[in-house]
XYZ file of N, CA, C and O in Angstrom:
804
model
N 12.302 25.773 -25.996
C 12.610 24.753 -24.995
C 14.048 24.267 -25.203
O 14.406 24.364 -26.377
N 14.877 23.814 -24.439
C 15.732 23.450 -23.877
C 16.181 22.226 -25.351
O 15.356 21.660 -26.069
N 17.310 22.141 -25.418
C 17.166 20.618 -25.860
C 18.414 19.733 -24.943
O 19.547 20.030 -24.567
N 17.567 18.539 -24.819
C 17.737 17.737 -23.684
C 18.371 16.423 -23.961
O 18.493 15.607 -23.048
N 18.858 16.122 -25.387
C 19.537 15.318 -25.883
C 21.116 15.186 -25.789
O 21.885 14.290 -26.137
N 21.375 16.871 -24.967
C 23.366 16.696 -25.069
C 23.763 16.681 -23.709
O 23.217 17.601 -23.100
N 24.659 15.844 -22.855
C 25.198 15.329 -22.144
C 24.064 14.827 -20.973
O 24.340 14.886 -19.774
N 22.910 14.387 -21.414
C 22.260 13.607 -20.763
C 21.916 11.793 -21.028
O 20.859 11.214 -20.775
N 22.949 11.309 -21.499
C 23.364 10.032 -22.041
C 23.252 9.026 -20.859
O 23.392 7.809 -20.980
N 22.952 9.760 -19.569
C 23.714 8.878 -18.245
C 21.736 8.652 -18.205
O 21.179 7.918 -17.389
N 21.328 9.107 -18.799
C 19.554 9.080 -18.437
C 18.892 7.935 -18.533
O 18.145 7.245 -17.840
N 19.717 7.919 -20.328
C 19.150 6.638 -21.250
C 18.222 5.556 -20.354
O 17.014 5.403 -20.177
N 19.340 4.947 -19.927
C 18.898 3.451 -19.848
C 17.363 3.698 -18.908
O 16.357 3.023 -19.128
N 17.449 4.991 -17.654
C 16.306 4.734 -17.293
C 14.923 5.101 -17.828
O 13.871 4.717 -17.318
N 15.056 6.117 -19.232
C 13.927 6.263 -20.039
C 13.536 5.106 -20.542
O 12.320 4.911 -20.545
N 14.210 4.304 -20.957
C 14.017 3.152 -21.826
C 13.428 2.135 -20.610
O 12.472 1.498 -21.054
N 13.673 1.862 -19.458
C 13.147 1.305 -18.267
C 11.680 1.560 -18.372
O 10.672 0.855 -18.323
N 11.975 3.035 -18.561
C 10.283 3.612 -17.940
C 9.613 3.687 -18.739
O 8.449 3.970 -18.455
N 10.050 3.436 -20.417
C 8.787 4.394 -21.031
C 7.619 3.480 -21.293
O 6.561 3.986 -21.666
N 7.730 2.032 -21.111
C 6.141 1.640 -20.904
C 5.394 2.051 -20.184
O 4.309 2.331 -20.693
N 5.525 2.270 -18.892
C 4.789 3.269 -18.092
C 4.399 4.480 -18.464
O 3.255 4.762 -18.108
N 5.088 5.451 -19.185
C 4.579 6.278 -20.168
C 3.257 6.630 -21.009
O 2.843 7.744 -21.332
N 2.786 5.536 -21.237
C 1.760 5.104 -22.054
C 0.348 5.334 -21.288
O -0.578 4.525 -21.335
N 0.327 6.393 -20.671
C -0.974 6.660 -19.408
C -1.034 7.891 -19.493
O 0.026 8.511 -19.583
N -2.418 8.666 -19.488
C -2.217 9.706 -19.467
C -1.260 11.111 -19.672
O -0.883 12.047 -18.967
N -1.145 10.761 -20.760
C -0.117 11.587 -22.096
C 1.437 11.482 -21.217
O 2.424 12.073 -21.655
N 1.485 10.757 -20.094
C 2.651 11.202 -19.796
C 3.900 11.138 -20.482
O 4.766 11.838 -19.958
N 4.402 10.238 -21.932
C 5.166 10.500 -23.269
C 5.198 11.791 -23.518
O 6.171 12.334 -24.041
N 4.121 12.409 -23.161
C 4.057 14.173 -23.937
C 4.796 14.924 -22.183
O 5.886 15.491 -22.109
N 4.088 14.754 -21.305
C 4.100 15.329 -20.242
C 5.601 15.065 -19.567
O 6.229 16.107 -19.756
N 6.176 14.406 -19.080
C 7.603 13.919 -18.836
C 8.455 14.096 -19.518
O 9.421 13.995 -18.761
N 8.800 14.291 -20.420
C 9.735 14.473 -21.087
C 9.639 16.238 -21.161
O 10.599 16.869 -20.719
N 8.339 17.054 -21.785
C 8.207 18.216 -21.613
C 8.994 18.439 -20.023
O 10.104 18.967 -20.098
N 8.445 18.037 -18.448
C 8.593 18.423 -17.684
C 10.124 18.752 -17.233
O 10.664 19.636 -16.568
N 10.674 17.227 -18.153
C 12.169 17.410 -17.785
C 12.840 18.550 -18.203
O 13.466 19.292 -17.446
N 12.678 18.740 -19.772
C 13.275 19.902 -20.179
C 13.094 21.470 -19.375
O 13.575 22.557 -19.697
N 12.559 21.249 -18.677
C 11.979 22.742 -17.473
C 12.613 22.551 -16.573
O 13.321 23.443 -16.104
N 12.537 21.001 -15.916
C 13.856 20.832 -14.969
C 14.763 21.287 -14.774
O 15.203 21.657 -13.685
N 15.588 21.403 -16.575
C 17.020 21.285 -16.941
C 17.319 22.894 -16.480
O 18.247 23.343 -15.807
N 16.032 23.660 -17.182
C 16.261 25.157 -17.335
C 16.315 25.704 -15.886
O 16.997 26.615 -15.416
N 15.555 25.024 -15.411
C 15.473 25.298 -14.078
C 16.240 24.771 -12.629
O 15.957 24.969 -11.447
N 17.503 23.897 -13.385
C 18.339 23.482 -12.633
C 19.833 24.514 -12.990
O 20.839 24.633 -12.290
N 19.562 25.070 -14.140
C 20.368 26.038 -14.961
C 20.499 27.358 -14.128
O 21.506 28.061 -14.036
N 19.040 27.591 -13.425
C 19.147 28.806 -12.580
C 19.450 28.260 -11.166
O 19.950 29.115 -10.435
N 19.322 27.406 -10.768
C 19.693 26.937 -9.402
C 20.752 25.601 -9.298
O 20.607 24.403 -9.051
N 21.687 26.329 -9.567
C 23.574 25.651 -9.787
C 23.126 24.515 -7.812
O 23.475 23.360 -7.566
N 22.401 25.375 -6.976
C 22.660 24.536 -5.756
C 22.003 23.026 -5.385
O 22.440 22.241 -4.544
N 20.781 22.840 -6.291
C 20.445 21.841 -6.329
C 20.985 20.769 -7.155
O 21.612 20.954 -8.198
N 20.694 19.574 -6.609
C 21.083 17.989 -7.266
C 20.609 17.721 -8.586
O 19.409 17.556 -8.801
N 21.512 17.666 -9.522
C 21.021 17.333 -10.755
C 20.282 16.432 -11.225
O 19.318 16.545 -11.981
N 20.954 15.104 -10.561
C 20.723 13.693 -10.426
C 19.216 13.328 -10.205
O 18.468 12.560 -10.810
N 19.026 14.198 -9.063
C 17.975 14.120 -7.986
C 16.994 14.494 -8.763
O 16.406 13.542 -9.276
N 16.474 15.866 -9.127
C 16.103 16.348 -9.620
C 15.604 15.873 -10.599
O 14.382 15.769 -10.706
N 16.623 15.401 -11.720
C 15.869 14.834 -12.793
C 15.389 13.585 -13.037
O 14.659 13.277 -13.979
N 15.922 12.661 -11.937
C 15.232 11.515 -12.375
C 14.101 11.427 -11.278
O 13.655 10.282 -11.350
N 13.559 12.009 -10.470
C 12.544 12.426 -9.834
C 11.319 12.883 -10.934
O 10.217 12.387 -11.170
N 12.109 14.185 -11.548
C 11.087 14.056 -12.935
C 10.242 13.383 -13.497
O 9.023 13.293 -13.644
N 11.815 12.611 -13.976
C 11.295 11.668 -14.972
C 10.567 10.455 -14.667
O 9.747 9.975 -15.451
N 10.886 9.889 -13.403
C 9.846 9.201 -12.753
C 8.462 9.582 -11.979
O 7.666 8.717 -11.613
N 8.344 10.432 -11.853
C 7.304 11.028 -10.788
C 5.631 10.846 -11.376
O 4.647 11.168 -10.709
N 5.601 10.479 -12.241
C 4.227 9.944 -12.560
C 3.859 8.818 -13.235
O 2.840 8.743 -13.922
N 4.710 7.868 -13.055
C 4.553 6.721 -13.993
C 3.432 5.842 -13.266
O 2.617 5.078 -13.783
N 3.585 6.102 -12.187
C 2.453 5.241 -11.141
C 0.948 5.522 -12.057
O 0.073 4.657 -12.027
N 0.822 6.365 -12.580
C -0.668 6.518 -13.359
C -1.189 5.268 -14.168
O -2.294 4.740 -14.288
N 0.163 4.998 -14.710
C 0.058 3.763 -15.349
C -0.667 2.241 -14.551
O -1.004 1.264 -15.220
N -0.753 2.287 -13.578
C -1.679 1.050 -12.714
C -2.583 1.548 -12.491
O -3.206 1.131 -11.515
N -3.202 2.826 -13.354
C -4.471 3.242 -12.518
C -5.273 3.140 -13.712
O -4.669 3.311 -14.771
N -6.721 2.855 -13.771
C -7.368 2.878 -15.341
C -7.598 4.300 -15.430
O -7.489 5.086 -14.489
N -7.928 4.590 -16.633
C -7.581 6.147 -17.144
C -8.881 7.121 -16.842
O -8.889 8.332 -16.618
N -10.413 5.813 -16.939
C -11.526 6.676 -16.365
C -11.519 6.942 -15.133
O -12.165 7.920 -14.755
N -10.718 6.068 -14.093
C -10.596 6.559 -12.281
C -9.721 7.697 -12.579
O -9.961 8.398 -11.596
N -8.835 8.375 -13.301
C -7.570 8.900 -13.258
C -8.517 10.701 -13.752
O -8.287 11.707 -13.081
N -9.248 10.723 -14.656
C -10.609 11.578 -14.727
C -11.117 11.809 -14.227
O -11.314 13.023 -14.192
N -11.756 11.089 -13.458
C -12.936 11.189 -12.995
C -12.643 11.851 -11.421
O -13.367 12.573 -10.736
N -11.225 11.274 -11.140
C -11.345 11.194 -9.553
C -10.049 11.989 -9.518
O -10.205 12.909 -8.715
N -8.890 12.014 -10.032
C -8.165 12.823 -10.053
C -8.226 14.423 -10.713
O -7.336 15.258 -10.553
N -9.196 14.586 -11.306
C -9.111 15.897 -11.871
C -10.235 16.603 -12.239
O -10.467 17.299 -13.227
N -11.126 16.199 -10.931
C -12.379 17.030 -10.878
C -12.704 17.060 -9.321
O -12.224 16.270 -8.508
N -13.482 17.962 -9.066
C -13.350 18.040 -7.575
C -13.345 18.873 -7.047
O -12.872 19.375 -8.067
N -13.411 19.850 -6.225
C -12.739 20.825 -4.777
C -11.560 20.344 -4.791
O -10.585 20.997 -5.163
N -11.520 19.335 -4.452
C -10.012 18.222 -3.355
C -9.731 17.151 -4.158
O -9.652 15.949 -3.905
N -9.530 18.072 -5.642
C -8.834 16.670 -6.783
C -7.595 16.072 -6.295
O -7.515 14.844 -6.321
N -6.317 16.974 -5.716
C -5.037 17.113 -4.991
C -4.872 16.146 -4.533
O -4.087 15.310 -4.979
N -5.942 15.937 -2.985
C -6.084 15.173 -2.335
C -7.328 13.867 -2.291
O -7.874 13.365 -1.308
N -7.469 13.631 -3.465
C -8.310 12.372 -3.773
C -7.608 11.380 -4.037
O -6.513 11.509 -4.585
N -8.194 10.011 -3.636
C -6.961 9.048 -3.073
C -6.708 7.939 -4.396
O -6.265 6.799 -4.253
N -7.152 8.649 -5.870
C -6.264 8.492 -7.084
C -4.765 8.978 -7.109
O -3.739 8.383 -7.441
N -5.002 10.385 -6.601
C -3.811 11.038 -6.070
C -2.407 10.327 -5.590
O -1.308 10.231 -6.135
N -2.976 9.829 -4.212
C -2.073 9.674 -3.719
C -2.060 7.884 -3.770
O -1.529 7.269 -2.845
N -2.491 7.389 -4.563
C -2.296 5.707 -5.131
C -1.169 6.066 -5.854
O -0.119 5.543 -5.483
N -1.109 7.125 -7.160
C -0.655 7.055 -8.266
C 1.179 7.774 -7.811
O 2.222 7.849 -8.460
N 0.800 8.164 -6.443
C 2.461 8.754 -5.636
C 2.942 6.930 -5.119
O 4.028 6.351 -5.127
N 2.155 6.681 -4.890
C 2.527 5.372 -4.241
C 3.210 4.764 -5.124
O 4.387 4.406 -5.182
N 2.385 4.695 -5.766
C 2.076 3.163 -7.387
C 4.204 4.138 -8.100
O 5.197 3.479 -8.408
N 4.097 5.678 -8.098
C 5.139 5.924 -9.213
C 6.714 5.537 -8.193
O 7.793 5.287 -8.730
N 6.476 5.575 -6.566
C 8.103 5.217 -5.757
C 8.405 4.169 -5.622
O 9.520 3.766 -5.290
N 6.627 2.999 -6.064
C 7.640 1.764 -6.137
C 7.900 1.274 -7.379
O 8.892 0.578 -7.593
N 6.820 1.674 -8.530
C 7.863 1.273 -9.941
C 9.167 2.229 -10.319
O 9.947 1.735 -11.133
N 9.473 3.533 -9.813
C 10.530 4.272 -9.709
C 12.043 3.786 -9.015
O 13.184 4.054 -9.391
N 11.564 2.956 -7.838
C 12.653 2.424 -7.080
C 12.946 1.034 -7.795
O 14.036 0.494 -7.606
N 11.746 0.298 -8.822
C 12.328 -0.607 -9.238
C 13.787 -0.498 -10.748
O 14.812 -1.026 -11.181
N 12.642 0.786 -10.982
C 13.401 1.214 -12.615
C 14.783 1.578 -12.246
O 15.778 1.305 -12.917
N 14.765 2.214 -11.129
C 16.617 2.959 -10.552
C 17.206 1.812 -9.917
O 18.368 1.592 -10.257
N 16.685 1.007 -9.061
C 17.432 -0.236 -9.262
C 17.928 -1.126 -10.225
O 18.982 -1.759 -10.182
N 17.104 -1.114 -11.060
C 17.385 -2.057 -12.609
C 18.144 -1.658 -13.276
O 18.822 -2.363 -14.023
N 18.268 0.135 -13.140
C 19.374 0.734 -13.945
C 20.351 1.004 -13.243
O 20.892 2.007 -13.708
N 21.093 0.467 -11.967
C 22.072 0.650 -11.408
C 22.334 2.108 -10.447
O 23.364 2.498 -9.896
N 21.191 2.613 -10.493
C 21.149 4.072 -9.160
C 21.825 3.598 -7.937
O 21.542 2.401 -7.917
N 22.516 3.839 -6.963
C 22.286 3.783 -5.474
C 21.650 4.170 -4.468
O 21.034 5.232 -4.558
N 21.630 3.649 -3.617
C 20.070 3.256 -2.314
C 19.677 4.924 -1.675
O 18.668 5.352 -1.115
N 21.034 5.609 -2.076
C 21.073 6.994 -1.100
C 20.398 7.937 -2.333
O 19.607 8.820 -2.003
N 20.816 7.674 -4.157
C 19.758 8.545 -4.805
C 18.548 8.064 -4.874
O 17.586 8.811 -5.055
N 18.424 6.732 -4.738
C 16.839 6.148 -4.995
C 15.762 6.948 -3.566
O 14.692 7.556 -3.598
N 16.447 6.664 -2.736
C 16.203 7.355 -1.394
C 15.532 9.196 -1.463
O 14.582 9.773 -0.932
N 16.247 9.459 -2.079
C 16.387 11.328 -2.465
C 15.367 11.444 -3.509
O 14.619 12.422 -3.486
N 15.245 10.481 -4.498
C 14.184 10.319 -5.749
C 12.993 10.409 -4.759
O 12.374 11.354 -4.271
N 12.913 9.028 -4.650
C 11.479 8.819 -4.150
C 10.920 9.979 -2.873
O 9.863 10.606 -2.808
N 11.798 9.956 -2.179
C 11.236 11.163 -0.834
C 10.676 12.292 -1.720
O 9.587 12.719 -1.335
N 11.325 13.021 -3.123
C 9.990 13.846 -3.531
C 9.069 13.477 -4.159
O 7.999 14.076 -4.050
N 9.236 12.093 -5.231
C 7.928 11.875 -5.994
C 6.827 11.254 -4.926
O 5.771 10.888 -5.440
N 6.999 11.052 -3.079
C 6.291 10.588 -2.440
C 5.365 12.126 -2.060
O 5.859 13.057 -1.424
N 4.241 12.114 -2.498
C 3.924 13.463 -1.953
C 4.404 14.772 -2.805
O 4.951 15.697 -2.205
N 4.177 14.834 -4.297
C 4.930 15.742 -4.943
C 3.320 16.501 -5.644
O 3.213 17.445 -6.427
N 2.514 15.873 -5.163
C 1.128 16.215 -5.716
C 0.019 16.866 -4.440
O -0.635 17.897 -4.286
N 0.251 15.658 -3.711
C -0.746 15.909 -2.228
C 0.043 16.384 -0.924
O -0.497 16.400 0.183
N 1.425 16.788 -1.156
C 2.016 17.624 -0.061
C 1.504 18.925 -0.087
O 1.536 19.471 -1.190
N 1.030 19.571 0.864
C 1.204 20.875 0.747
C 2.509 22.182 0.693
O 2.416 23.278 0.139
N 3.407 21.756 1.279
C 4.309 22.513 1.071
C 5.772 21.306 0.452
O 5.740 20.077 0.508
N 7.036 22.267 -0.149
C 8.213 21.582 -0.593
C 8.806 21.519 0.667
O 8.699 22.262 1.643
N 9.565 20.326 0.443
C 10.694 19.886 1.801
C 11.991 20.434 1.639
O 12.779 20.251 2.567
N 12.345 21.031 0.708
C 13.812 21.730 -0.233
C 14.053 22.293 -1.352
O 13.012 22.772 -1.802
N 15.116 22.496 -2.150
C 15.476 23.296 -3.071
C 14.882 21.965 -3.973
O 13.959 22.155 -4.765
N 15.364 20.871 -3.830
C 15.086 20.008 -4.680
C 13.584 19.803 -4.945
O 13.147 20.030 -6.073
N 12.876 19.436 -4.080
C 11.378 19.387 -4.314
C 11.018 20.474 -4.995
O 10.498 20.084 -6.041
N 11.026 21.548 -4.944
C 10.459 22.667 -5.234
C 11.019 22.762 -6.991
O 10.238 23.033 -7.903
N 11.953 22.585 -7.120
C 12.452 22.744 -8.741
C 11.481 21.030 -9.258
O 10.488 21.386 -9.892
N 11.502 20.274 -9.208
C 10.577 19.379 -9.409
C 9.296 19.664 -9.599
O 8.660 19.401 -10.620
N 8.721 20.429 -8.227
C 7.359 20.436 -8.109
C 7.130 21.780 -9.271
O 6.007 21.935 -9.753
N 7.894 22.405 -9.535
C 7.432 23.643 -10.785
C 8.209 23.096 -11.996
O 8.520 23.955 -12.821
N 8.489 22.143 -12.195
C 8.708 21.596 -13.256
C 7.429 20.724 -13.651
O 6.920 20.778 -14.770
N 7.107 20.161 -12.927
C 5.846 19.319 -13.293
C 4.995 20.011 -13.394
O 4.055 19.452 -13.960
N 4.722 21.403 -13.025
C 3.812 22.363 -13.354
C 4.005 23.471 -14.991
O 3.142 23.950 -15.727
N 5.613 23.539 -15.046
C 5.516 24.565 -16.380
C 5.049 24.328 -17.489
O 4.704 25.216 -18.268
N 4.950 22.799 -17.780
C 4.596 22.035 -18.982
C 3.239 22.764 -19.149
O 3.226 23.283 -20.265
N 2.312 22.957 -18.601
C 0.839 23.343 -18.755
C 1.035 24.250 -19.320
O 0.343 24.237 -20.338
N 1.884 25.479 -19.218
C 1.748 26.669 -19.569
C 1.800 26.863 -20.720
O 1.055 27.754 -21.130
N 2.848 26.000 -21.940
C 2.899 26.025 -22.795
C 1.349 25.537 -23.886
O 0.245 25.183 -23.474
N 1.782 25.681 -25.215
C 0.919 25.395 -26.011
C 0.019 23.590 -25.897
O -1.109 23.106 -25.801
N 1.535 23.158 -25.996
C 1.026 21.694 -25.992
C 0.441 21.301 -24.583
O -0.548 20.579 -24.718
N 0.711 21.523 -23.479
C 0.440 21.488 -22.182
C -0.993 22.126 -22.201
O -1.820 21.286 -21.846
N -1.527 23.289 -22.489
C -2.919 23.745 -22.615
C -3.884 22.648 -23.283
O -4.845 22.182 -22.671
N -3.543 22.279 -24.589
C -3.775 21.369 -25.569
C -4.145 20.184 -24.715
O -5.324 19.839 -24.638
N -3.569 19.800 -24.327
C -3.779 18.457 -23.370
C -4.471 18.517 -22.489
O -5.633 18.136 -22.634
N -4.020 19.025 -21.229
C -5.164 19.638 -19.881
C -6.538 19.934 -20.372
O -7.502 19.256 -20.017
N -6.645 21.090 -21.306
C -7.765 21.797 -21.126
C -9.092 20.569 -21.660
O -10.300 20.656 -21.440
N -8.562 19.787 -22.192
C -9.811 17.757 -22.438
C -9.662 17.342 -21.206
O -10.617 16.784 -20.666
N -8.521 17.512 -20.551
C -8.623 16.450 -19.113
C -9.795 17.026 -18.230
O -10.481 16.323 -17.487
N -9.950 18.410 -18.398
C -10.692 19.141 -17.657
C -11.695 19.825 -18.118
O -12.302 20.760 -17.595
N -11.853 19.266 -19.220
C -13.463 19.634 -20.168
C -13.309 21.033 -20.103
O -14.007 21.503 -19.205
N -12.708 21.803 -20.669
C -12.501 23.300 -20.882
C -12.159 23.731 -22.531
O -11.826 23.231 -23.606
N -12.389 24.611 -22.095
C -11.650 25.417 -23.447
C -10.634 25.568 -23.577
O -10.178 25.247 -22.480
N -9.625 25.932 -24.343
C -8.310 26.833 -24.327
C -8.166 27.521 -23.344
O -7.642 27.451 -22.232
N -9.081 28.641 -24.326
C -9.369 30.293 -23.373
C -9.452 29.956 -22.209
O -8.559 30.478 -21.542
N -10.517 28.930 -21.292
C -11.324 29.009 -20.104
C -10.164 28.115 -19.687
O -9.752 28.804 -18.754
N -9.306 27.009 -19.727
C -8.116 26.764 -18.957
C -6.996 27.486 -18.911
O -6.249 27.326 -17.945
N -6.581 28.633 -20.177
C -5.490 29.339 -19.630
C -6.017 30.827 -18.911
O -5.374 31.876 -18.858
N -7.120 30.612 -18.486
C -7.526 31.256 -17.333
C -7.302 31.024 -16.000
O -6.908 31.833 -15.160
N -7.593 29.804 -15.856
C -7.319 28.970 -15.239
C -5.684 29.035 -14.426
O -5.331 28.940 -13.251
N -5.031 29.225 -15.598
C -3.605 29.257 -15.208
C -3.114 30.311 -14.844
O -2.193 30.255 -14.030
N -3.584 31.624 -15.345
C -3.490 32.801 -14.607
C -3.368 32.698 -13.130
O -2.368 33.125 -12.552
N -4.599 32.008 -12.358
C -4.490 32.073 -11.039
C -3.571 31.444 -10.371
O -3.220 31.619 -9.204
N -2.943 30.226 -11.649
C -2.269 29.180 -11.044
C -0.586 29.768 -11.005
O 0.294 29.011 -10.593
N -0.365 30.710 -11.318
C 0.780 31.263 -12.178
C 1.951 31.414 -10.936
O 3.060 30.881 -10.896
N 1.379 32.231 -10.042
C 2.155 33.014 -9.028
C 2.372 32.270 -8.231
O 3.346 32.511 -7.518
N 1.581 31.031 -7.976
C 1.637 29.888 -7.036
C 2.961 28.980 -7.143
O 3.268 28.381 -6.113
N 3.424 28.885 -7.784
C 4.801 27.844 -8.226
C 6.101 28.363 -6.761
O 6.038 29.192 -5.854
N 6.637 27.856 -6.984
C 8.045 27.175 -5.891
C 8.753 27.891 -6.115
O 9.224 28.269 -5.042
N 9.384 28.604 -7.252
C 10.796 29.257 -7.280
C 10.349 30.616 -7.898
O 9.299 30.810 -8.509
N 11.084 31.294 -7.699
C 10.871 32.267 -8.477
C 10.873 32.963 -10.183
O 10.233 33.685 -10.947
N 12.445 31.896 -10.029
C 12.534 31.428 -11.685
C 10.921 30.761 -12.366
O 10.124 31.473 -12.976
N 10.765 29.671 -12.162
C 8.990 29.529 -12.370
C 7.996 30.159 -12.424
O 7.152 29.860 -13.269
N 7.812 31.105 -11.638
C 6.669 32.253 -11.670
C 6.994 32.851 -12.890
O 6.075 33.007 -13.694
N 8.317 33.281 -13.239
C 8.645 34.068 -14.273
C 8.226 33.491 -15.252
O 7.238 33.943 -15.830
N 8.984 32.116 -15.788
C 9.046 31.505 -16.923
C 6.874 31.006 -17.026
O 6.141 31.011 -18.015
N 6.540 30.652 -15.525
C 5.142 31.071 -16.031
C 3.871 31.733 -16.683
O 2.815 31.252 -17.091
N 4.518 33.413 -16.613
C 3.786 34.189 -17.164
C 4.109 34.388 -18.314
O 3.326 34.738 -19.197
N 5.794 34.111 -18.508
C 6.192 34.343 -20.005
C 5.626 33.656 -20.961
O 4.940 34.168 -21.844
N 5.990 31.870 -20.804
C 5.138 30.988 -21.772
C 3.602 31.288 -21.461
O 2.838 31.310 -22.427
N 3.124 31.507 -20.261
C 1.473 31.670 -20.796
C 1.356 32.817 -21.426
O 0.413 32.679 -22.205
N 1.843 33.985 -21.524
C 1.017 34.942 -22.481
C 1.997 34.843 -24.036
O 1.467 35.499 -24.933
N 3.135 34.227 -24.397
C 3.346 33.546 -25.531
C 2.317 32.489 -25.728
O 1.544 32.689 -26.665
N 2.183 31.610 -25.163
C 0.609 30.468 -25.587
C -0.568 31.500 -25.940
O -1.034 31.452 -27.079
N -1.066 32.419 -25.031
C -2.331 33.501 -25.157
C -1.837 33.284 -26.615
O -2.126 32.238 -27.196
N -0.997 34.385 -27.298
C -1.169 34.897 -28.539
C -0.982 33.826 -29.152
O -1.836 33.703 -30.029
N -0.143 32.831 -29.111
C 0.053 31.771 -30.199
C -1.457 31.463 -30.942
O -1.826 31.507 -32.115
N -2.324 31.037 -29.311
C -3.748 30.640 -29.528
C -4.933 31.622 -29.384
O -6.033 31.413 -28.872
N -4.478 32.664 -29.918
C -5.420 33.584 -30.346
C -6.310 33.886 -29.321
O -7.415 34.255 -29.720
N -6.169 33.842 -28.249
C -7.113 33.687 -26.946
C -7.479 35.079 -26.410
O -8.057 35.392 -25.369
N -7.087 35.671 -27.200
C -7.742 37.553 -27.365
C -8.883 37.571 -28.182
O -9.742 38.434 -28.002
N -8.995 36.704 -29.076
C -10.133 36.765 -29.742
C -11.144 35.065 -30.057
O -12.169 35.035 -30.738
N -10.709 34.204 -29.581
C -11.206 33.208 -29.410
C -11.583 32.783 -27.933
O -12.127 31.699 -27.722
């Protein structure tokens, strides 16, 4: 992974804004993972907004945090129509207006807060991306799974196994936004396979 500590100094103040919100559904583990995929993935696409992009990231799920954690289970991540269950789309709500407060507090302007929020509005229960920008977002918030720690986590949210969620991800693999993503999808999942022995466990 990426490391995400050198010339991203301009970030600070709004991690430190956000990271009580953090404190919900692993998103400490999950956000910060997601960003670093961002980065890589803003690395292959020079045409998208950096700005945009990443603090979209980094805000895009803090809204979980107003939600209690057994509705956030129960109703977000079980289902046919987990996507579109209206934990879902509370927790899009709940993350553009503590997002627009945190980028206000940290001195953003009205035209990036604007560009932020238009993808974390609908970055879960949209069906399709609105741009280059959404789409590097929306497979950023997805690569984290693929990895070790990302399996590790999910596969309790979703009462699974290892094995039986990075199965799971197989199907989910080809589905991502960019193409760069699909790639870096299959790569970290069959590095996770062997890490976690999932040939024979």
């Amino acid at each position: 992974m990426l490391d995400t500590t050198q010339d991203f100094a301009r970030y600070d103040p709004v991690w430190r804004k956000a990271e009580p919100y953090m404190r919900a559904r692993k998103n400490d583990i999950h956000i910060p993972l997601s960003f670093a995929w961002a980065v890589r993935l803003l690395n292959d696409y020079s045409d998208a907004e950096r700005d945009v992009c990443l603090l979209a990231i980094l805000l895009h799920d803090i809204g979980w945090y107003a939600i209690d954690m057994d509705d956030i289970i129960e109703k977000g991540f079980s289902g046919p129509n987990m996507l579109q269950s209206d934990v879902r789309y509370l927790h899009e709500a709940e993350s553009v207006k503590m997002g627009t407060q945190v980028l206000q507090a940290t001195g953003w302007n009205a035209d990036i807060i604007a560009q932020v929020c238009e993808i974390i509005d609908g970055h879960d229960t949209r069906f399709d991306p609105r741009h280059l920008n959404d789409r590097i977002v929306r497979d950023a918030d997805k690569l984290w799974r693929f990895d070790v720690t990302g399996i590790a986590v999910a596969c309790d949210w979703f009462k699974l196994t290892p094995h039986a969620y990075a199965d799971r991800l197989e199907d989910q693999k080809d589905k991502l936004e960019t193409e760069a993503g699909r790639e870096y999808a299959a790569q970290t999942l069959a590095a996770s396979r062997n890490t976690l022995m999932l040939h024979v466990i």
